[in-house]
Short mmCIF file of C-alpha atoms in Angstrom, two decimals:
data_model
loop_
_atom_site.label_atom_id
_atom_site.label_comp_id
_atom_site.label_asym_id
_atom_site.label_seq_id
_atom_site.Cartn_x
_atom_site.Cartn_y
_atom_site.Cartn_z
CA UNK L 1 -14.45 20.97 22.77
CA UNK L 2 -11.13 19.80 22.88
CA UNK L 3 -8.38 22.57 21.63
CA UNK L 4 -4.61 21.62 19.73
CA UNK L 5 -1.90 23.41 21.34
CA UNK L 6 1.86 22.67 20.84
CA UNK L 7 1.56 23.06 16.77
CA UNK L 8 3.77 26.45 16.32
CA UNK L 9 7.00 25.03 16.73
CA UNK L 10 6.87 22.29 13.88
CA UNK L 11 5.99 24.64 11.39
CA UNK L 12 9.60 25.78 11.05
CA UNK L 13 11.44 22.97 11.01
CA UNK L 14 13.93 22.18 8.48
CA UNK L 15 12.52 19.22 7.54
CA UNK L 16 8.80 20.36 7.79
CA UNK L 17 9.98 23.61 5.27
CA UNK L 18 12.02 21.53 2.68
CA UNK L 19 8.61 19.09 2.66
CA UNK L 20 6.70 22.56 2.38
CA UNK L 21 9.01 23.13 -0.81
CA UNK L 22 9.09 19.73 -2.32
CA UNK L 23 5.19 19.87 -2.49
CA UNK L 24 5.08 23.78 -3.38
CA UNK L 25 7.27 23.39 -6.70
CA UNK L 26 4.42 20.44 -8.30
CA UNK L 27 3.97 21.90 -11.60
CA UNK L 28 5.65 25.41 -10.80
CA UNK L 29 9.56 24.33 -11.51
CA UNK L 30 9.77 26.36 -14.67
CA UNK L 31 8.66 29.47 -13.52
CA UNK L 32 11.43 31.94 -12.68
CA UNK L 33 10.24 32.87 -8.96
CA UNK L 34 10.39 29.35 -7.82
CA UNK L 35 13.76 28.38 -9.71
CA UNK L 36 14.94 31.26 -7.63
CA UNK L 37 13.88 30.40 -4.65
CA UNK L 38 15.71 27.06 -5.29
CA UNK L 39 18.72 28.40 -6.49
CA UNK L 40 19.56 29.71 -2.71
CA UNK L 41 17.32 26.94 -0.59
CA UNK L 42 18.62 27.23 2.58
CA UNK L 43 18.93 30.39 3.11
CA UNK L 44 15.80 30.96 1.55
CA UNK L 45 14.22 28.37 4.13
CA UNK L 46 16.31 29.61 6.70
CA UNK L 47 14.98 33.32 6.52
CA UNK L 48 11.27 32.06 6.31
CA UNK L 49 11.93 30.54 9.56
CA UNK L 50 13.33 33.07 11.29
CA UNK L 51 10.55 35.16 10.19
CA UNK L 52 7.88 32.76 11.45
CA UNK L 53 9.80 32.48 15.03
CA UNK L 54 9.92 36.53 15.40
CA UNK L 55 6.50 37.07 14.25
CA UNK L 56 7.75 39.47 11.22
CA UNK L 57 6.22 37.83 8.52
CA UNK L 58 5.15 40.46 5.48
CA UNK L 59 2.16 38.70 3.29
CA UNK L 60 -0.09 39.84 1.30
CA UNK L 61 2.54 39.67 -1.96
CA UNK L 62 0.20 37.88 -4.96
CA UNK L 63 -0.68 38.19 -9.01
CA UNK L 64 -4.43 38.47 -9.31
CA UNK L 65 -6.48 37.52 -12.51
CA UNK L 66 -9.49 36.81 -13.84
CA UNK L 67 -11.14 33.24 -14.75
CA UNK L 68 -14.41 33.52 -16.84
CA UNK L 69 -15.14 29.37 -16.75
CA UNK L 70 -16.70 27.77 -15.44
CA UNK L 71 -18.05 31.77 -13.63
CA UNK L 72 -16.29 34.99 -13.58
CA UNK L 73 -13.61 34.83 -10.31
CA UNK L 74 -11.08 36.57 -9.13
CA UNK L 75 -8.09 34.40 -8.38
CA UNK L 76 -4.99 35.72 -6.43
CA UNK L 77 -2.16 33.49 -6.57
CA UNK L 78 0.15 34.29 -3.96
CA UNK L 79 4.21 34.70 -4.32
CA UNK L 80 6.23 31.58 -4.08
CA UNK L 81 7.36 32.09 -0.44
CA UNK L 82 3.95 32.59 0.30
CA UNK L 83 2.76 29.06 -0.95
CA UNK L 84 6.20 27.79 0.74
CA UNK L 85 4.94 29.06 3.74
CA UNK L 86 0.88 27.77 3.14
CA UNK L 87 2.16 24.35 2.68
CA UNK L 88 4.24 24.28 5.79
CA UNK L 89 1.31 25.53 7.76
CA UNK L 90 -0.85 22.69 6.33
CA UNK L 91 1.74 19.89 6.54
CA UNK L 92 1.17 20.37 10.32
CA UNK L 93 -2.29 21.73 10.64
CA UNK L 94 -4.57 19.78 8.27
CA UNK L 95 -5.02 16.64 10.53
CA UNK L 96 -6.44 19.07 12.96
CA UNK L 97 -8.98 20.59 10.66
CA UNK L 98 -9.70 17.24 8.81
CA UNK L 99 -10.71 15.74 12.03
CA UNK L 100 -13.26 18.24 12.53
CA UNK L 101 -15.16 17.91 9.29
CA UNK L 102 -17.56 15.03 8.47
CA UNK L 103 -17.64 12.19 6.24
CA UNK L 104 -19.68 14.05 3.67
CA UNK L 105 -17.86 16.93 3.01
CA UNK L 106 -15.84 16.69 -0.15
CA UNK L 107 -14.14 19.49 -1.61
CA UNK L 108 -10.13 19.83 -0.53
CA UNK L 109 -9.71 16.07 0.62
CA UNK L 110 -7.66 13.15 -0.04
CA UNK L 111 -9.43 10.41 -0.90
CA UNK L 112 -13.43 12.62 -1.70
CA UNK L 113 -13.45 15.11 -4.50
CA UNK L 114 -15.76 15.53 -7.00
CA UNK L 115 -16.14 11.85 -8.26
CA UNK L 116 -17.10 10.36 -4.58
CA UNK L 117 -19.64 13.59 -3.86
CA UNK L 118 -21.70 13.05 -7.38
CA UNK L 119 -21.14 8.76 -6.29
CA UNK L 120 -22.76 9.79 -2.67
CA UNK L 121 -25.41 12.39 -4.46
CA UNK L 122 -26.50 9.30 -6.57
CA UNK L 123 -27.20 7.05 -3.08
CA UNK L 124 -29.18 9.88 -1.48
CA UNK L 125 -31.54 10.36 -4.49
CA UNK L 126 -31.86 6.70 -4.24
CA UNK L 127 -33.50 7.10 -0.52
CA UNK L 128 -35.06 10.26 -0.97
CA UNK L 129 -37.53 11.81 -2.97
CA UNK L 130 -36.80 15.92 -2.70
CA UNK L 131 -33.88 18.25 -2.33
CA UNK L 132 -32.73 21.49 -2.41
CA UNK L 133 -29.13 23.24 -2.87
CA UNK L 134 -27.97 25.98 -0.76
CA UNK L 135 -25.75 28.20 -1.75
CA UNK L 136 -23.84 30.34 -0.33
CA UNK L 137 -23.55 34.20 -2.00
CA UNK L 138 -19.73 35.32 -3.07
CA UNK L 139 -18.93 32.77 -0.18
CA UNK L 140 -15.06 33.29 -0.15
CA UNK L 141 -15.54 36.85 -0.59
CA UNK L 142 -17.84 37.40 2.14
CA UNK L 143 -16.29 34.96 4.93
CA UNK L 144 -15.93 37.61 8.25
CA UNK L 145 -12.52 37.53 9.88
CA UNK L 146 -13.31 38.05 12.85
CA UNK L 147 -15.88 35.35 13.09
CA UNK L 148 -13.44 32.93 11.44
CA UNK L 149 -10.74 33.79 13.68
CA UNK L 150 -13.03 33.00 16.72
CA UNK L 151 -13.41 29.73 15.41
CA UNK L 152 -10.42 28.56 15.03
CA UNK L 153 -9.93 29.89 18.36
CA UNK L 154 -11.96 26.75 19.46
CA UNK L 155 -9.72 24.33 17.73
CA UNK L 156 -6.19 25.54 17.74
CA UNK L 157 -4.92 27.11 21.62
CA UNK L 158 -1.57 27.41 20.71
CA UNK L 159 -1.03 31.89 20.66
CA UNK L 160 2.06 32.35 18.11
CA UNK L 161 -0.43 29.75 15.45
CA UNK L 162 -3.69 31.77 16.03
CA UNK L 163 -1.30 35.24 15.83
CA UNK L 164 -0.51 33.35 12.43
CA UNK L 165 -3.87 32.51 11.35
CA UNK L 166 -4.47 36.18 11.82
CA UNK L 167 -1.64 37.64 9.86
CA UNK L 168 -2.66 35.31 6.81
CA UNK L 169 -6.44 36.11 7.00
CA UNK L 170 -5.89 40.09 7.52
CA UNK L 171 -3.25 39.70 4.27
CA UNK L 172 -6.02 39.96 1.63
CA UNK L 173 -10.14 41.30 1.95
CA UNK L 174 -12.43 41.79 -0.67
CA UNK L 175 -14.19 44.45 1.86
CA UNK L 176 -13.43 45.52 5.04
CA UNK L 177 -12.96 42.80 7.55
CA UNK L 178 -14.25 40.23 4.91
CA UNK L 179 -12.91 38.05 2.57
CA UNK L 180 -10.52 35.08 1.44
CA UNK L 181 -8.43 34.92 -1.28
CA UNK L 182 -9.09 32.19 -3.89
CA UNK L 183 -6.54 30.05 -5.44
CA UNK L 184 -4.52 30.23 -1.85
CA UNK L 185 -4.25 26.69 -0.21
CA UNK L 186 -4.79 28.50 3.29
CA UNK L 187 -7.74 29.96 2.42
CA UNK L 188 -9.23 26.50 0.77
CA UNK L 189 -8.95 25.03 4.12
CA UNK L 190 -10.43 28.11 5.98
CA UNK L 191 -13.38 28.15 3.71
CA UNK L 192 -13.88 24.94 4.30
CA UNK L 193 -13.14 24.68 8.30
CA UNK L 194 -15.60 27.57 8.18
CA UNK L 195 -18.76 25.97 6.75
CA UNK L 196 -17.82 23.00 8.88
CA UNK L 197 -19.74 24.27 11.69
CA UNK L 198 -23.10 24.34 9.23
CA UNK L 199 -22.12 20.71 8.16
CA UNK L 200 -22.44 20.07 12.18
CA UNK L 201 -25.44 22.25 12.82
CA UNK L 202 -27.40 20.26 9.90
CA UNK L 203 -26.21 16.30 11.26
CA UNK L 204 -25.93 17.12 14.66
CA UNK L 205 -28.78 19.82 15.62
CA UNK L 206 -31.35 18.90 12.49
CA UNK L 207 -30.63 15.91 12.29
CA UNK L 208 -30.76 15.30 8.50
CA UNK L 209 -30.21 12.41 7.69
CA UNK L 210 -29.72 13.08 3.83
CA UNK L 211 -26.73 15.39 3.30
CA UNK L 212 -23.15 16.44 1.45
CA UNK L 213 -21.10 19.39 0.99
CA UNK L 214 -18.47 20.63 -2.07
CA UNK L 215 -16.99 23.69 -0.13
CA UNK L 216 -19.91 26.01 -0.63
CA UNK L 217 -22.23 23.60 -2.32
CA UNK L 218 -24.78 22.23 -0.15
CA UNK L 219 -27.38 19.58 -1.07
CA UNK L 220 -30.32 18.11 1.12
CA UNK L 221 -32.56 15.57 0.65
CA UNK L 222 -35.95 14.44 2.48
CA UNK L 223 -39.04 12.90 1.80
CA UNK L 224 -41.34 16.10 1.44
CA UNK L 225 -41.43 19.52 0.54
CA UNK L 226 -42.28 20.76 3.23
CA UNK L 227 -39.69 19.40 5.38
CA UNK L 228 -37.56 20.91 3.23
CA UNK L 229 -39.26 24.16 3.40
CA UNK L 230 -38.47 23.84 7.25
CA UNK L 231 -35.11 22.74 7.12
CA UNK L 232 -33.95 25.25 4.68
CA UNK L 233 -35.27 28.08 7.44
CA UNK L 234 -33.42 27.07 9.88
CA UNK L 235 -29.77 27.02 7.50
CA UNK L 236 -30.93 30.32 6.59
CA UNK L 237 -30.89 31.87 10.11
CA UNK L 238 -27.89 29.79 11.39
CA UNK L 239 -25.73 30.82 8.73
CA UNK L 240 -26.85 34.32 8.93
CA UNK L 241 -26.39 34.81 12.47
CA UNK L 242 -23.79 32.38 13.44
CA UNK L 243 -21.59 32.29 10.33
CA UNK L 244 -23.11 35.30 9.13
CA UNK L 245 -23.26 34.46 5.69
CA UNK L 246 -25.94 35.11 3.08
CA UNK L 247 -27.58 32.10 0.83
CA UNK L 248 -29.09 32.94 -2.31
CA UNK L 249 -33.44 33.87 -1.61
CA UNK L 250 -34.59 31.30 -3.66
CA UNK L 251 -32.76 28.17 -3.20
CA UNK L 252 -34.09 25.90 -6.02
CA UNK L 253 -35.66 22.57 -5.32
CA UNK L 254 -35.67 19.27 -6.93
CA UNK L 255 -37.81 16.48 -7.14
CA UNK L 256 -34.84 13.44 -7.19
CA UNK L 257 -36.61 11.42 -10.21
CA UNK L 258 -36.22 14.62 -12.54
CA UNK L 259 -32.70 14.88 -11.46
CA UNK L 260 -30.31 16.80 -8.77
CA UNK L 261 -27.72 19.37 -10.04
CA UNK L 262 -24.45 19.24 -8.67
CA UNK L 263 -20.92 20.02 -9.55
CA UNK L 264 -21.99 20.28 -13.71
CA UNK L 265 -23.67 17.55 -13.22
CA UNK L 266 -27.69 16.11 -13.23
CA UNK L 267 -27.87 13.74 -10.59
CA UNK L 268 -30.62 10.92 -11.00
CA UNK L 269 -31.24 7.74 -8.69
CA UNK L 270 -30.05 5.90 -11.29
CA UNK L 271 -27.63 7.57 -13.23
CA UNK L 272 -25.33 11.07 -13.47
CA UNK L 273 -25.28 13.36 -16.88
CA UNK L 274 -24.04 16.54 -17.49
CA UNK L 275 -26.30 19.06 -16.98
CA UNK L 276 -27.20 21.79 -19.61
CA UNK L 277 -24.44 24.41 -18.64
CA UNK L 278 -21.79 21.65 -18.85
CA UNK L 279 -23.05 20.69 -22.24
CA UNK L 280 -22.59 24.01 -23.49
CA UNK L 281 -19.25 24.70 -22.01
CA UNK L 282 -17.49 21.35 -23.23
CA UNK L 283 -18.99 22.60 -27.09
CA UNK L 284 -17.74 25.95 -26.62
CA UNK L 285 -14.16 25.56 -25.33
CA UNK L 286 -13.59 22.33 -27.62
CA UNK L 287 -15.13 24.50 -30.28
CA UNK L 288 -12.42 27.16 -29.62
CA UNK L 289 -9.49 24.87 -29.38
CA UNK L 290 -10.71 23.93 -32.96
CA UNK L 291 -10.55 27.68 -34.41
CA UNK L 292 -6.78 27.83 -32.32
CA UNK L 293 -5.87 24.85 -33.98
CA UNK L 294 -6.75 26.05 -37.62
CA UNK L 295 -5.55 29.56 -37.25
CA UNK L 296 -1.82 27.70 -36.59
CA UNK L 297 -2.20 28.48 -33.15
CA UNK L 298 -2.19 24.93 -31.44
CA UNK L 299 -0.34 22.04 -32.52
CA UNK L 300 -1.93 18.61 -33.47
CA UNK L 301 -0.85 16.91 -30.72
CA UNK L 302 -1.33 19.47 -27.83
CA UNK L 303 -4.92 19.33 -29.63
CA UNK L 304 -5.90 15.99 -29.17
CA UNK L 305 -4.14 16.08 -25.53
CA UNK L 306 -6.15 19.31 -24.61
CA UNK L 307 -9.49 17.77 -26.50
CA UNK L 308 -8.90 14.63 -24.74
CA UNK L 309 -8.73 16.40 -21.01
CA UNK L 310 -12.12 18.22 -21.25
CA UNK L 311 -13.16 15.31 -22.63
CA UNK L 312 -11.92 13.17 -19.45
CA UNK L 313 -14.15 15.62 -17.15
CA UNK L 314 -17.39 14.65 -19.14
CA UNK L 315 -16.93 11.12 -18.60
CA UNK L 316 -15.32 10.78 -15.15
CA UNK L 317 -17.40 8.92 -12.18
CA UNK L 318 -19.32 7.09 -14.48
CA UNK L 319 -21.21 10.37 -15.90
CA UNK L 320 -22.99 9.04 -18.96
CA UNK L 321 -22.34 11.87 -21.54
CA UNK L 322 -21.54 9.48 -24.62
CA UNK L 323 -24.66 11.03 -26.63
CA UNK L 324 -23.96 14.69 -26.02
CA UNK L 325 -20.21 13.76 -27.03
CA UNK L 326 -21.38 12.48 -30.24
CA UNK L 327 -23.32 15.56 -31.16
CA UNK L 328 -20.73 18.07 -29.86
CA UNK L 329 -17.71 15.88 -32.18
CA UNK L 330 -19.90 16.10 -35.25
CA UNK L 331 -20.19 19.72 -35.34
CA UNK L 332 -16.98 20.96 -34.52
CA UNK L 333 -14.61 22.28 -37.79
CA UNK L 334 -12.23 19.65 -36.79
CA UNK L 335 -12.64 15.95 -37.55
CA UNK L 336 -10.85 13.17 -35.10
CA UNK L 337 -9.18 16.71 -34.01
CA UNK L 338 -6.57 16.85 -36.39
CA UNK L 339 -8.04 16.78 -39.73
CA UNK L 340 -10.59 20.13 -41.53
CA UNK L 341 -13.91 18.63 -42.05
CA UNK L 342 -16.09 19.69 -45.45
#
């Protein structure tokens, strides 16, 4: 396998940093940290580089809190000369770790996402008649260092990157020698490097022919249950002693004309719907802007503009979600989200 060499040195280029900045502020240029950072650019950009060239870098620096939706997760969100830094990496690295990952992998890409994985989940239930979802347990948390340094070993040759790598990946563990931090744009494209070697093993090794990936989502499809039984054996021991990761026992199974779940989604040959979960959540956080909005918390507008984004997620990719809408908007205390009902 062919390795990348000759990467280091454009990572702290003057131009390559001030891109690094340009896409790090997005949505961040009120916060105080970053309209620091601004304040003195080039010396700010200066010292990062200098840094990176003497292999001093201090990381590690991050606010962690706690999301409860969609599931309870940790995020750590790292400083702003930390992101600075992520983005600079990735404006020179990414090409190298999107060539390695297949077509149907579609979490952290331009042009996939969410929309084209449920639009490819809706072809394969159209050619096959079972599935099953693998999933991997605390995946982020539980990713080995070690093992992930060794394979990045095989795509990057250049010393001073992999040194890097290192210094970024020993920054943060959830337990000794494990772990990535989510909500770090480094550690998005680790994860998903990482399980790129599974998404080979399964196309390349087991030849399946029905197949996609969102990060640590994995669906695949066949004609009978027990190929499926077979093929999910054989994930199970390659990602437990070549990744060494752990999937959950039981990984459930579908029949594809009682529908797939994916991403929040029910996924039939025919059609997508929110699944059950999603249904609840979309009545229970409009619900609650509702309450905010008659306890004087929320304006009318940032209402209807906060309604009108969950709302988006129910309907996007051609998810048909128009009936649970209807029975959501009739109950809620608010009527066209601006008015008290009764």
């Amino acid at each position: 396998m062919r390795r990348t060499g000759n990467l280091f040195e454009k990572i702290p280029t003057r131009d390559n940093l001030r891109l690094a900045f340009s896409r790090a502020i997005r949505g961040k240029r009120d916060r105080r940290d970053v309209r620091a950072f601004g304040q003195d650019l080039d010396r700010n950009l200066s010292e990062l580089a200098r840094s990176m060239l003497a292999e001093s870098l201090t990381l590690g620096q991050a606010v962690e809190f706690t999301i409860v939706d969609p599931k309870q997760r940790v995020i750590t969100a790292p400083c702003f000369r930390e992101r600075v830094l992520h983005h600079a990496i990735l404006n020179v690295c990414e090409p190298v770790f999107e060539t390695f990952l297949i077509d149907d992998t579609y979490a952290c890409r331009v042009g996939k996402g969410r929309i084209r994985a449920l639009s490819r989940a809706v072809t394969y239930c159209r050619r096959f008649s079972h599935a099953t979802k693998i999933d991997m347990r605390q995946y982020f948390a539980s990713i080995p260092h070690e093992r992930l340094q060794e394979l990045l070993e095989k795509r990057f040759k250049d010393r001073r990157l992999l040194r890097l790598f290192e210094n970024i990946i020993g920054s943060h563990s959830s337990s000794t020698g494990h772990g990535l931090p989510i909500g770090s744009l480094t550690s998005q494209h680790f994860a998903n490097f990482y399980l790129a070697w599974f998404d080979r093993y399964v196309k390349e090794t087991l030849r399946v022919r029905g197949y996609l990936r969102y990060m640590d989502d994995c669906i695949l499809w066949s004609d009978s249950p027990s190929s499926i039984t077979a093929i999910t054996d054989a994930c199970r021991r390659f990602l437990e002693e070549e990744l060494r990761l752990e999937i959950r026992p039981k990984p459930p199974r579908f029949r594809v004309r009682c529908g797939v779940d994916l991403l929040g989604c029910r996924v039939f040959p025919d059609r997508i719907q929110l699944n059950r979960h999603s249904q609840s959540r979309y009545r229970a956080r409009l619900r609650d802007l509702d309450m905010a909005f008659l306890r004087g918390e929320l304006a009318e507008l940032e209402l209807q503009q906060r309604s009108e984004a969950l709302t988006a997620f129910t309907m996007a990719g051609g998810v048909q979600s128009w009936k649970c809408r209807q029975r959501v908007l009739e109950g809620l205390p608010v009527s066209g989200h601006g008015a008290r009902t009764g």
